[in-house]
């Protein structure tokens, strides 16, 4: 006979009823053998509890509205099935949990939301029908799903018909953000292997052929991003690519394989800080009690969370509380704090007792450990050190100096004074073989072995390549002119002589006074004009170092015109690359240099001279430090000096210095610019005769000289660190 029931918050009344059900017999008379779950055509979910014997009345029940739960209490009943947690995820039902206490069995059904339900009896079975009122739950593709039992013939045929028409691989998002991959298998016992590789989940089905393809499931906002199906031989491989660390679980109901993927919860940064605010992540519940005993209250939390809780006999007393929609772990913390209780967890079992009792137990445990250290036999062992110096590791392991402080601080100092050895332990170093001889108790000796194994690791090396690039670009152009007019004009009023300067005119006057009248123009030492051409130039603006010249002379009866045009253009580009490399261990300084030593004379106070040397070298000085994420921090100095012999003084040249000193962090294998210098020099020069040089066209051609000079200089210094881990020569050859 059906008994309707509606969800009300009657938790206090229900718990009181449930805790009053205690049986005096040591073995319950009835048993829950299994459950079957069906999704009915009207959308409701039916859970059938298969009992060993018929029940005389429907089990007592109560509901919790937040989170939505239905609890059934079966008096004088035990639970015979092995799995006490059944994941359902059908309709509005998430899972069913079972617990046993004081001769009764309790079934807790987790729901997506509160909904009406009916309880009825049918032969040996108890039937719970949960209505599907409310939105938001995805229904499975099968019309009928049976868990842990044999389905009726009609249900089985409906499932097979649906499976035949549904896709072989489907994807859905669960209520808690997990991704669910649904695979239709050929039978209920098809073999499959599942493994993880980083953020990838691989499922091999050696005897199942699936339709190949790749599915983008990133829009579902689950860890899964893509699902790839590929056939391999007679089987298939299903690969799931995830974007975060994940947990996975697989289970099969009938012919449907379900693979759940959920993100791993982020670690709590404050979990090791006792002063930091506590973070609670448990499922939420509502508790409203007046003067309830603490022990039944803890038992209620154990049933709700499916946790194993052991409560000390000394936990007594009553309390009243009203907690509305709080995480269960916060509720437990409040109960423990209010009653002066503490909790210690060992595996999946929580032990709850008064604070003083737990402190006494821990003190007794520590005393037992100290006693074992005092009585345990000593064991000797040789520990070979491969990479480090045995003396350095021995300093870390040997006892520190004992402080004379007393009190709490003194006790802490004494406890730490033995270092990593026990109070009876000793350690000796054999420098010849780089070996440690340790004599200690067996437990501590193993701890020392593990510690030495971590410390005695090869030091990473760094290959550091620096590159100094010097680039130059020069351009120069000059245009110049020299010209002059020399002549003699004899008239009735006398003789006029003109030329480039007085030297030329004096020579000509001397020839005239001597009786040699310049009737004809001659050259050389013969009578006539000056023998020196340079003295005949009126305008003398030549190119300093011409690449080409053009001379022109015009000789008349009494006039000589001399002209010379000169020009020069020079272009040059240069690049100098210097690339020193050095290999060094992590944290160890290293340098490499190459160059010359230039001698020079120095005079002493006594007048004697000595020969000294100064270096003109290319060198790199560096100390690398490798960070845990494989970056390299470098204190580095790069220097390149070159002698400039064109400006030497007494045979000793000055040095052109190029140097950078800095501290920089670089990713492994990447190149970074340590620094650079960029210089540009532009010179435009015009030499001219005043006023005459300003005459358009003529002034620029006959009375001026132009100079254009452009110089560019660029210096760049690069550095590339490479971490050498698996062999120095291989890495160096790769760089070469």
XYZ file of C-alpha atoms in Angstrom:
736
model
C 0.000 0.000 0.000
C 1.483 3.352 -1.043
C 2.108 5.973 1.651
C 2.637 9.473 0.207
C 5.238 11.698 1.816
C 6.386 15.261 1.152
C 9.867 16.808 1.922
C 9.793 18.655 5.249
C 12.611 19.597 7.520
C 11.870 17.132 10.355
C 15.464 16.214 11.050
C 15.216 16.410 14.853
C 12.200 14.120 15.051
C 13.660 11.659 12.555
C 17.051 11.411 14.254
C 15.402 10.811 17.627
C 13.345 8.033 16.066
C 16.370 6.532 14.312
C 18.571 6.527 17.406
C 15.844 4.808 19.414
C 16.012 1.776 17.146
C 18.440 -0.496 18.967
C 18.262 -4.256 18.997
C 19.413 -6.539 21.737
C 20.300 -9.402 19.439
C 23.869 -9.698 18.183
C 22.764 -10.613 14.620
C 19.987 -8.800 12.684
C 17.097 -10.978 11.525
C 16.649 -9.384 8.096
C 19.130 -8.253 5.429
C 19.323 -5.977 2.385
C 20.726 -8.178 -0.361
C 20.894 -5.701 -3.240
C 19.166 -2.779 -4.939
C 17.816 -2.194 -8.433
C 17.281 1.239 -9.963
C 14.796 1.958 -12.763
C 13.887 5.125 -14.634
C 10.139 5.034 -15.211
C 8.313 6.438 -18.218
C 6.917 9.377 -16.224
C 10.463 10.509 -15.388
C 10.441 9.309 -11.778
C 13.159 7.056 -10.380
C 12.319 3.773 -8.661
C 14.762 2.207 -6.194
C 13.932 -1.384 -5.259
C 15.538 -2.706 -2.039
C 15.705 -6.511 -2.281
C 15.251 -7.929 1.231
C 15.982 -11.411 2.564
C 12.637 -11.507 4.398
C 9.423 -9.515 3.957
C 9.123 -6.445 6.153
C 6.113 -6.033 8.421
C 5.936 -2.261 7.821
C 7.561 0.362 5.670
C 10.884 1.611 7.088
C 10.914 4.846 9.034
C 12.219 7.749 6.984
C 13.149 11.405 7.100
C 14.381 14.054 4.680
C 17.097 16.713 4.678
C 16.344 19.634 2.423
C 19.855 21.105 2.096
C 21.569 19.165 0.725
C 18.668 17.115 -0.566
C 18.672 13.685 1.122
C 16.178 10.896 1.884
C 17.088 8.524 4.728
C 15.435 5.130 5.319
C 15.973 3.180 8.555
C 15.536 -0.616 8.377
C 15.183 -2.021 11.918
C 16.758 -5.374 12.821
C 18.428 -5.391 9.403
C 21.943 -5.747 8.111
C 23.473 -4.920 4.683
C 24.927 -7.982 2.940
C 26.291 -6.459 -0.296
C 29.984 -5.514 -0.415
C 29.728 -2.038 -1.941
C 28.120 0.413 0.490
C 28.256 3.300 -2.001
C 26.267 2.980 -5.204
C 26.665 5.719 -7.808
C 23.347 6.050 -9.655
C 23.163 9.385 -11.548
C 19.749 8.535 -12.960
C 17.005 11.130 -12.980
C 17.112 13.078 -9.725
C 19.154 10.432 -7.842
C 22.938 10.811 -7.511
C 23.929 7.918 -5.251
C 22.834 5.607 -2.421
C 24.946 5.101 0.724
C 24.478 2.408 3.371
C 25.506 2.379 7.033
C 24.919 -0.036 9.923
C 24.655 0.806 13.614
C 23.117 -0.886 16.678
C 21.293 -3.598 14.733
C 19.768 -1.367 12.095
C 20.679 -0.435 8.522
C 20.314 3.053 7.105
C 20.087 3.974 3.428
C 20.827 7.607 2.496
C 19.742 8.636 -0.987
C 21.452 11.779 -2.384
C 19.226 13.876 -4.660
C 19.766 16.742 -7.031
C 16.917 18.657 -5.380
C 14.136 17.978 -2.890
C 11.165 16.138 -4.349
C 8.155 14.081 -3.117
C 8.523 10.326 -2.767
C 6.460 7.201 -2.000
C 7.416 4.055 -0.065
C 5.646 0.742 -0.623
C 6.116 -2.980 0.022
C 5.979 -5.653 -2.704
C 6.746 -9.159 -1.487
C 10.275 -9.176 -0.116
C 11.059 -5.797 -1.716
C 10.825 -2.255 -0.413
C 10.114 0.172 -3.265
C 11.074 3.849 -3.069
C 9.541 5.927 -5.883
C 11.122 9.394 -6.242
C 9.173 11.918 -8.279
C 10.961 13.980 -10.901
C 9.576 17.429 -10.042
C 12.014 20.234 -10.799
C 14.485 21.138 -13.522
C 18.079 20.603 -14.321
C 18.887 16.875 -14.437
C 20.022 15.146 -17.616
C 18.357 11.811 -18.221
C 20.469 8.950 -19.545
C 20.083 7.823 -23.108
C 18.752 4.399 -22.086
C 15.040 4.134 -21.415
C 15.679 1.789 -18.493
C 18.889 1.256 -16.504
C 19.222 -1.586 -13.989
C 22.112 -1.538 -11.472
C 23.460 -4.555 -9.594
C 20.609 -6.838 -10.601
C 18.904 -8.687 -13.431
C 16.511 -6.508 -15.394
C 13.042 -7.641 -16.394
C 12.797 -8.854 -19.962
C 10.858 -5.827 -21.133
C 13.379 -3.440 -19.618
C 16.315 -5.318 -21.131
C 14.856 -5.259 -24.624
C 14.161 -1.549 -24.362
C 17.742 -0.915 -23.302
C 19.123 -2.954 -26.189
C 16.933 -1.139 -28.691
C 18.045 2.261 -27.390
C 21.708 1.237 -27.348
C 21.496 0.118 -30.947
C 20.332 3.524 -32.133
C 22.412 5.718 -29.786
C 25.962 6.792 -30.660
C 28.812 4.549 -29.507
C 30.572 7.418 -27.674
C 28.724 10.255 -25.962
C 29.791 13.033 -23.585
C 27.871 14.776 -20.793
C 28.637 17.137 -17.947
C 27.771 15.991 -14.429
C 26.096 18.009 -11.707
C 29.431 18.771 -9.990
C 31.343 19.871 -13.090
C 32.777 16.457 -13.914
C 32.934 15.177 -17.465
C 31.266 11.856 -18.265
C 32.204 9.813 -21.310
C 29.527 7.239 -22.120
C 30.597 4.272 -24.271
C 28.172 1.596 -25.496
C 30.032 -1.711 -25.055
C 29.117 -4.983 -26.822
C 28.619 -6.802 -23.503
C 28.550 -6.189 -19.773
C 31.995 -7.745 -19.206
C 34.053 -6.257 -22.036
C 37.733 -5.876 -20.968
C 39.397 -2.471 -20.978
C 42.623 -0.921 -19.640
C 42.937 2.659 -18.412
C 46.119 4.653 -17.742
C 47.168 8.297 -17.345
C 50.076 10.119 -18.999
C 50.390 13.619 -17.584
C 47.132 15.384 -18.421
C 46.107 12.654 -20.839
C 43.783 9.720 -20.076
C 44.107 6.653 -22.320
C 41.521 3.844 -22.396
C 42.409 0.739 -24.422
C 39.641 -1.677 -25.427
C 41.464 -4.657 -26.998
C 38.335 -6.446 -28.266
C 35.989 -3.542 -29.063
C 35.769 -1.635 -32.339
C 34.415 1.919 -32.044
C 33.744 4.515 -34.690
C 36.890 6.582 -35.215
C 36.797 10.347 -34.794
C 37.818 13.316 -32.684
C 35.318 15.248 -30.562
C 35.821 18.758 -29.209
C 34.188 18.846 -25.763
C 35.805 22.027 -24.438
C 32.458 23.864 -24.420
C 31.226 21.657 -21.550
C 33.588 23.447 -19.087
C 35.041 20.198 -17.710
C 38.708 19.144 -17.521
C 38.278 17.219 -20.794
C 39.041 19.182 -23.962
C 39.085 16.591 -26.739
C 38.111 12.921 -27.014
C 39.850 10.955 -29.773
C 38.794 7.452 -30.858
C 41.137 5.420 -33.049
C 41.157 1.733 -33.958
C 44.245 -0.362 -33.248
C 44.102 -3.897 -34.636
C 40.993 -5.625 -33.319
C 40.518 -3.033 -30.584
C 40.157 0.685 -30.055
C 41.962 3.380 -28.113
C 40.097 6.305 -26.577
C 42.345 9.282 -25.673
C 41.074 12.162 -23.546
C 43.111 15.381 -23.507
C 42.600 17.456 -20.333
C 43.669 21.004 -19.532
C 44.170 20.570 -15.769
C 45.212 17.868 -13.333
C 42.347 15.414 -12.939
C 40.940 12.400 -11.132
C 39.214 9.631 -13.036
C 36.843 6.772 -12.276
C 35.236 4.164 -14.517
C 32.244 1.897 -13.928
C 29.939 -0.141 -16.129
C 26.169 -0.573 -15.768
C 24.841 -3.147 -18.193
C 26.398 -2.468 -21.572
C 27.208 1.159 -20.847
C 30.708 2.124 -19.694
C 30.898 5.468 -17.869
C 34.234 7.262 -17.431
C 34.165 10.220 -15.045
C 36.843 12.929 -15.132
C 36.897 15.613 -12.469
C 39.522 18.272 -11.611
C 41.843 17.703 -8.677
C 40.990 20.206 -5.906
C 43.586 22.957 -5.549
C 45.757 22.562 -2.422
C 44.930 24.859 0.448
C 47.780 27.355 0.850
C 46.871 27.860 4.519
C 46.672 24.210 5.528
C 50.070 24.297 7.272
C 49.446 27.634 8.972
C 47.508 27.128 12.223
C 46.770 30.862 12.472
C 45.276 31.137 8.986
C 41.473 31.104 8.582
C 40.132 27.595 8.054
C 38.632 26.664 4.716
C 35.679 24.276 4.641
C 34.688 22.397 1.492
C 32.282 19.677 2.690
C 28.723 19.181 1.536
C 26.276 21.536 3.188
C 23.673 20.443 5.709
C 21.206 21.882 8.199
C 21.186 20.862 11.892
C 18.634 22.069 14.457
C 18.756 20.429 17.892
C 17.861 21.250 21.470
C 19.871 19.514 24.203
C 21.083 16.605 22.047
C 23.807 14.250 23.217
C 27.177 14.733 21.533
C 27.735 11.048 20.712
C 24.519 10.591 18.651
C 25.240 13.924 16.966
C 28.665 12.688 15.861
C 27.068 9.446 14.674
C 24.656 11.496 12.568
C 27.562 13.297 10.897
C 29.247 9.943 10.260
C 26.134 8.636 8.506
C 25.747 11.818 6.487
C 29.364 11.886 5.279
C 29.898 8.117 5.085
C 32.964 8.583 7.296
C 34.393 6.091 9.768
C 34.357 7.782 13.179
C 35.610 6.315 16.467
C 34.455 8.253 19.548
C 36.243 7.910 22.871
C 34.231 6.702 25.877
C 35.120 9.939 27.664
C 33.110 12.009 25.174
C 29.926 12.889 27.057
C 27.464 15.746 27.456
C 24.675 17.490 25.620
C 24.548 20.589 23.444
C 22.078 22.709 21.505
C 22.849 24.041 18.055
C 21.213 25.587 15.038
C 23.250 25.410 11.843
C 21.584 26.315 8.576
C 23.203 25.296 5.277
C 26.812 25.001 6.491
C 29.551 22.590 5.282
C 29.605 19.394 7.309
C 33.317 19.774 8.139
C 32.606 23.242 9.553
C 29.781 21.787 11.642
C 32.149 19.115 12.958
C 34.791 21.731 13.760
C 32.249 23.815 15.694
C 31.068 20.793 17.683
C 34.634 19.787 18.574
C 35.627 23.328 19.543
C 32.520 23.863 21.668
C 32.944 20.619 23.616
C 36.737 20.823 23.990
C 37.337 17.882 21.692
C 40.037 17.158 19.146
C 40.264 14.903 16.118
C 43.047 12.810 14.646
C 42.638 11.117 11.275
C 44.378 7.881 10.369
C 43.625 6.846 6.820
C 39.844 6.957 6.423
C 39.123 6.706 10.157
C 38.586 9.751 12.401
C 39.239 9.412 16.137
C 37.494 11.961 18.389
C 38.390 12.454 22.042
C 38.933 15.278 24.562
C 41.967 17.445 23.871
C 43.741 16.287 27.039
C 43.261 12.631 26.130
C 44.682 13.061 22.627
C 47.609 15.078 24.011
C 48.325 12.285 26.504
C 48.220 9.685 23.727
C 50.629 11.663 21.565
C 52.984 12.178 24.507
C 52.921 8.447 25.199
C 53.663 7.748 21.546
C 56.647 10.115 21.586
C 57.918 8.543 24.802
C 57.701 5.142 23.157
C 59.694 6.394 20.168
C 62.398 7.773 22.466
C 62.478 4.527 24.405
C 62.887 2.536 21.209
C 65.777 4.792 20.191
C 67.444 4.088 23.535
C 67.011 0.307 23.441
C 67.225 -0.469 19.721
C 70.462 -2.142 18.540
C 72.965 -0.080 16.574
C 73.643 -0.872 12.922
C 76.695 0.206 10.908
C 76.628 1.068 7.238
C 78.974 2.494 4.598
C 77.416 5.193 2.423
C 79.349 5.957 -0.758
C 79.286 9.613 -1.818
C 79.512 10.029 -5.585
C 79.171 13.716 -6.404
C 79.498 15.757 -3.225
C 82.337 15.872 -0.712
C 81.823 13.477 2.160
C 83.096 16.133 4.586
C 80.353 18.548 3.523
C 77.569 16.006 4.004
C 79.054 14.912 7.317
C 78.765 18.485 8.605
C 75.049 18.445 7.788
C 74.456 15.138 9.556
C 76.644 15.480 12.632
C 75.240 16.826 15.927
C 75.148 20.573 16.399
C 76.426 22.270 19.521
C 74.042 21.915 22.451
C 72.706 25.168 23.831
C 72.778 25.824 27.557
C 69.328 27.437 27.490
C 66.737 25.964 29.797
C 62.970 25.914 29.817
C 60.840 25.422 26.750
C 63.372 26.975 24.398
C 66.192 24.988 25.925
C 64.257 21.757 25.487
C 63.704 22.548 21.840
C 67.418 23.268 21.371
C 68.461 20.005 22.994
C 66.010 18.059 20.833
C 67.547 19.574 17.710
C 71.150 19.281 18.889
C 71.553 15.693 17.601
C 71.046 16.821 14.025
C 69.904 13.936 11.840
C 71.538 11.305 14.037
C 69.925 9.735 17.059
C 71.498 10.501 20.469
C 73.517 7.277 20.167
C 74.462 7.708 16.519
C 77.963 8.478 15.223
C 79.371 9.347 11.808
C 82.919 9.109 10.405
C 84.403 10.289 7.093
C 86.887 8.338 4.967
C 88.388 11.064 2.791
C 90.378 8.627 0.664
C 87.291 6.837 -0.669
C 84.850 9.719 -0.095
C 82.693 7.451 2.081
C 80.611 7.945 5.229
C 80.602 5.354 8.011
C 77.339 5.737 9.951
C 76.526 3.863 13.157
C 72.920 4.325 14.309
C 69.621 2.539 14.912
C 68.034 0.899 11.868
C 65.087 3.293 11.492
C 67.258 6.385 11.676
C 69.889 4.838 9.426
C 67.331 4.404 6.672
C 66.300 8.030 7.092
C 69.946 9.093 6.731
C 70.317 6.965 3.584
C 67.297 8.667 2.032
C 68.632 12.097 2.968
C 72.096 11.393 1.544
C 70.508 10.103 -1.658
C 68.801 13.457 -2.133
C 71.892 15.484 -1.223
C 74.369 13.434 -3.269
C 73.123 14.439 -6.685
C 75.160 15.628 -9.669
C 75.500 19.368 -9.947
C 74.039 20.796 -13.100
C 76.405 22.578 -15.453
C 75.869 25.623 -17.612
C 77.416 26.346 -20.998
C 77.522 30.129 -21.358
C 78.075 31.651 -24.777
C 78.615 35.374 -25.144
C 78.693 37.157 -28.466
C 80.096 40.632 -29.061
C 79.040 42.192 -32.358
C 80.659 45.418 -33.583
C 79.233 46.928 -36.774
C 80.552 50.043 -38.547
C 79.287 51.984 -41.570
C 81.397 54.898 -42.942
C 80.847 57.327 -45.802
C 83.053 60.313 -46.823
C 83.037 62.659 -49.836
C 85.218 65.732 -50.660
C 85.273 68.130 -53.613
C 88.048 70.776 -53.966
C 89.560 73.184 -56.467
C 92.847 75.058 -57.013
C 93.267 77.749 -59.629
C 95.291 80.875 -60.313
C 96.006 83.587 -62.918
C 99.531 84.813 -63.596
C 100.373 87.588 -66.048
C 102.616 90.559 -67.047
C 101.245 93.742 -68.571
C 103.828 96.283 -69.902
C 102.531 99.681 -70.868
C 103.547 103.315 -71.143
C 103.089 103.777 -67.453
C 105.194 100.766 -66.479
C 104.923 97.032 -65.956
C 102.183 95.263 -63.961
C 102.864 91.794 -62.611
C 100.192 89.596 -60.935
C 100.198 86.003 -59.728
C 99.178 83.747 -56.790
C 101.445 85.258 -54.123
C 104.386 87.639 -53.659
C 106.930 84.885 -54.147
C 105.793 84.489 -57.723
C 105.611 88.249 -58.406
C 109.050 88.854 -56.895
C 110.537 86.223 -59.159
C 108.905 87.794 -62.174
C 110.039 91.319 -61.228
C 113.570 90.046 -60.755
C 113.558 88.659 -64.253
C 112.238 91.923 -65.690
C 114.803 94.067 -63.874
C 117.499 91.742 -65.134
C 116.528 92.536 -68.687
C 114.543 89.511 -69.396
C 111.226 90.885 -70.498
C 108.530 88.232 -70.581
C 107.705 88.384 -74.182
C 107.206 84.661 -74.126
C 105.863 82.546 -71.279
C 108.303 79.893 -70.164
C 108.525 77.401 -67.332
C 111.308 76.114 -65.214
C 114.312 78.120 -64.143
C 114.428 80.075 -67.397
C 113.459 83.757 -67.347
C 109.689 84.344 -67.236
C 107.058 83.409 -64.718
C 107.705 81.719 -61.397
C 108.942 78.163 -61.619
C 106.727 76.967 -58.715
C 103.171 76.075 -59.676
C 101.892 76.219 -56.082
C 102.905 79.881 -55.895
C 100.715 80.714 -58.872
C 97.375 79.578 -57.275
C 95.014 82.368 -56.225
C 92.444 79.866 -54.807
C 93.913 76.869 -52.988
C 91.082 74.605 -51.633
C 92.183 71.086 -52.600
C 91.034 67.690 -51.253
C 93.389 66.483 -48.538
C 93.822 62.968 -49.897
C 92.270 62.978 -53.368
C 91.347 59.855 -55.237
C 91.338 61.712 -58.565
C 92.458 65.085 -59.968
C 92.012 67.030 -63.204
C 94.518 69.770 -64.176
C 94.044 72.514 -66.757
C 96.480 75.259 -67.883
C 95.788 78.020 -70.429
C 98.798 79.982 -71.713
C 98.368 83.258 -73.551
C 100.938 85.836 -74.734
C 101.169 87.495 -71.341
C 98.745 85.380 -69.218
C 98.877 81.889 -67.684
C 95.780 80.288 -66.089
C 96.310 77.194 -63.873
C 93.371 75.053 -62.554
C 93.136 71.686 -60.738
C 89.944 69.935 -59.591
C 90.247 67.124 -56.969
C 87.638 64.701 -55.583
C 87.423 61.851 -53.101
C 84.646 59.443 -52.015
C 85.109 56.566 -49.574
C 82.539 53.994 -48.322
C 83.128 51.224 -45.824
C 81.163 48.636 -43.847
C 82.601 46.360 -41.214
C 81.417 43.704 -38.782
C 83.422 42.063 -36.020
C 81.958 39.096 -34.117
C 83.667 37.687 -31.046
C 82.096 34.645 -29.362
C 83.780 33.282 -26.224
C 82.183 30.240 -24.517
C 82.782 28.747 -21.101
C 81.329 25.738 -19.237
C 80.991 25.812 -15.445
C 79.118 24.104 -12.626
C 76.096 25.647 -10.975
C 77.159 28.378 -8.553
C 80.856 28.210 -9.509
C 82.664 31.232 -11.030
C 84.443 30.810 -14.355
C 86.280 32.979 -16.839
C 87.852 32.728 -20.268
C 90.087 35.307 -21.966
C 92.190 35.721 -25.082
C 94.274 38.678 -26.276
C 97.631 40.458 -26.047
C 99.923 41.972 -23.469
C 101.390 45.276 -24.654
C 104.776 46.238 -23.174
C 105.578 49.788 -22.094
C 108.406 51.527 -20.211
C 108.033 52.952 -16.732
C 110.570 55.173 -15.020
C 111.214 54.721 -11.313
C 112.185 57.411 -8.808
C 115.826 56.330 -9.086
C 115.821 56.988 -12.801
C 115.843 53.348 -13.829
C 113.290 52.127 -16.314
C 111.296 48.943 -16.117
C 109.117 47.177 -18.631
C 105.517 46.575 -17.671
C 102.616 45.043 -19.546
C 98.982 45.879 -19.917
C 96.358 43.496 -21.265
C 94.227 43.999 -24.347
C 91.960 40.966 -24.115
C 88.570 39.527 -24.931
C 87.198 37.861 -21.788
C 84.049 36.629 -20.052
C 83.768 36.311 -16.265
C 80.546 34.679 -15.036
C 78.956 32.976 -12.019
C 75.705 31.150 -12.933
C 72.884 30.079 -10.625
C 70.223 27.627 -11.843
C 66.732 28.246 -10.453
C 64.244 25.405 -9.737
C 62.277 26.252 -12.907
C 65.445 25.921 -15.044
C 66.148 29.606 -15.470
C 69.729 30.843 -15.123
C 70.730 33.867 -13.037
C 74.179 35.172 -14.005
C 76.615 37.629 -12.507
C 78.496 38.343 -15.706
C 81.215 40.640 -17.005
C 82.072 40.783 -20.712
C 85.089 42.788 -21.870
C 86.745 43.451 -25.227
C 89.820 45.712 -25.403
C 91.687 46.563 -28.610
C 94.908 48.593 -29.069
C 94.675 51.610 -31.367
C 98.114 51.796 -32.958
C 97.169 54.850 -34.995
C 97.206 56.953 -31.819
C 100.220 55.427 -30.107
C 102.478 57.562 -27.925
C 106.128 56.561 -27.811
C 105.180 53.282 -29.383
C 102.512 52.523 -26.744
C 98.948 52.461 -28.112
C 95.872 53.482 -26.154
C 93.133 50.886 -25.640
C 89.631 50.985 -27.066
C 87.600 49.478 -24.206
C 84.212 47.819 -24.541
C 82.842 46.333 -21.336
C 79.555 45.418 -19.630
C 78.989 44.125 -16.112
C 75.505 43.127 -14.969
C 73.266 40.540 -13.279
C 70.561 39.006 -15.423
C 68.048 36.126 -15.405
C 67.587 34.196 -18.651
C 65.477 31.186 -19.610
C 67.413 28.059 -20.461
C 68.580 28.163 -24.081
C 67.299 31.675 -24.758
C 69.405 34.611 -25.920
C 69.249 38.008 -24.279
C 70.963 41.306 -25.108
C 73.079 42.429 -22.169
C 73.627 45.899 -23.576
C 74.522 47.933 -26.595
C 75.936 51.228 -27.825
C 74.823 53.011 -30.979
C 76.730 56.028 -32.299
C 76.057 58.209 -35.355
C 78.409 60.976 -36.539
C 77.402 63.244 -39.449
C 79.735 66.061 -40.627
C 78.917 68.516 -43.446
C 81.763 71.049 -43.917
C 82.081 73.958 -46.386
C 85.384 75.850 -46.835
C 85.060 78.989 -49.004
C 86.381 82.433 -49.839
C 84.280 85.089 -48.082
C 81.760 86.834 -50.282
C 83.031 85.115 -53.449
C 81.988 81.703 -52.180
C 78.438 82.972 -51.713
C 77.978 83.726 -55.418
C 75.435 81.262 -56.768
C 76.881 78.433 -58.819
C 80.182 80.184 -59.487
C 80.989 80.579 -55.811
C 80.367 76.895 -55.087
C 82.397 75.796 -58.157
C 85.417 78.127 -57.994
C 85.647 79.586 -54.511
C 84.710 76.733 -52.068
C 85.468 73.208 -50.957
C 82.835 70.711 -49.623
C 83.292 67.826 -47.186
C 80.630 65.260 -46.162
C 81.445 62.576 -43.608
C 79.016 60.051 -42.047
C 80.007 57.380 -39.506
C 77.828 54.786 -37.756
C 79.009 52.543 -34.935
C 76.968 49.842 -33.176
C 77.998 47.544 -30.331
C 75.753 44.694 -29.099
C 76.582 42.082 -26.459
C 74.507 38.880 -26.321
C 74.537 35.949 -23.880
C 72.984 32.479 -24.188
C 73.061 30.023 -21.250
C 72.379 26.331 -21.820
C 71.916 23.910 -18.934
C 73.904 20.707 -19.460
C 72.187 17.799 -17.707
C 72.679 14.573 -19.660
C 76.304 14.773 -20.640
C 78.557 17.703 -21.312
C 79.991 16.586 -24.637
C 76.619 15.933 -26.247
C 75.348 19.372 -25.288
C 78.530 21.125 -26.409
C 78.438 19.321 -29.756
C 74.836 20.388 -30.245
C 75.833 23.990 -29.633
C 78.699 23.688 -32.114
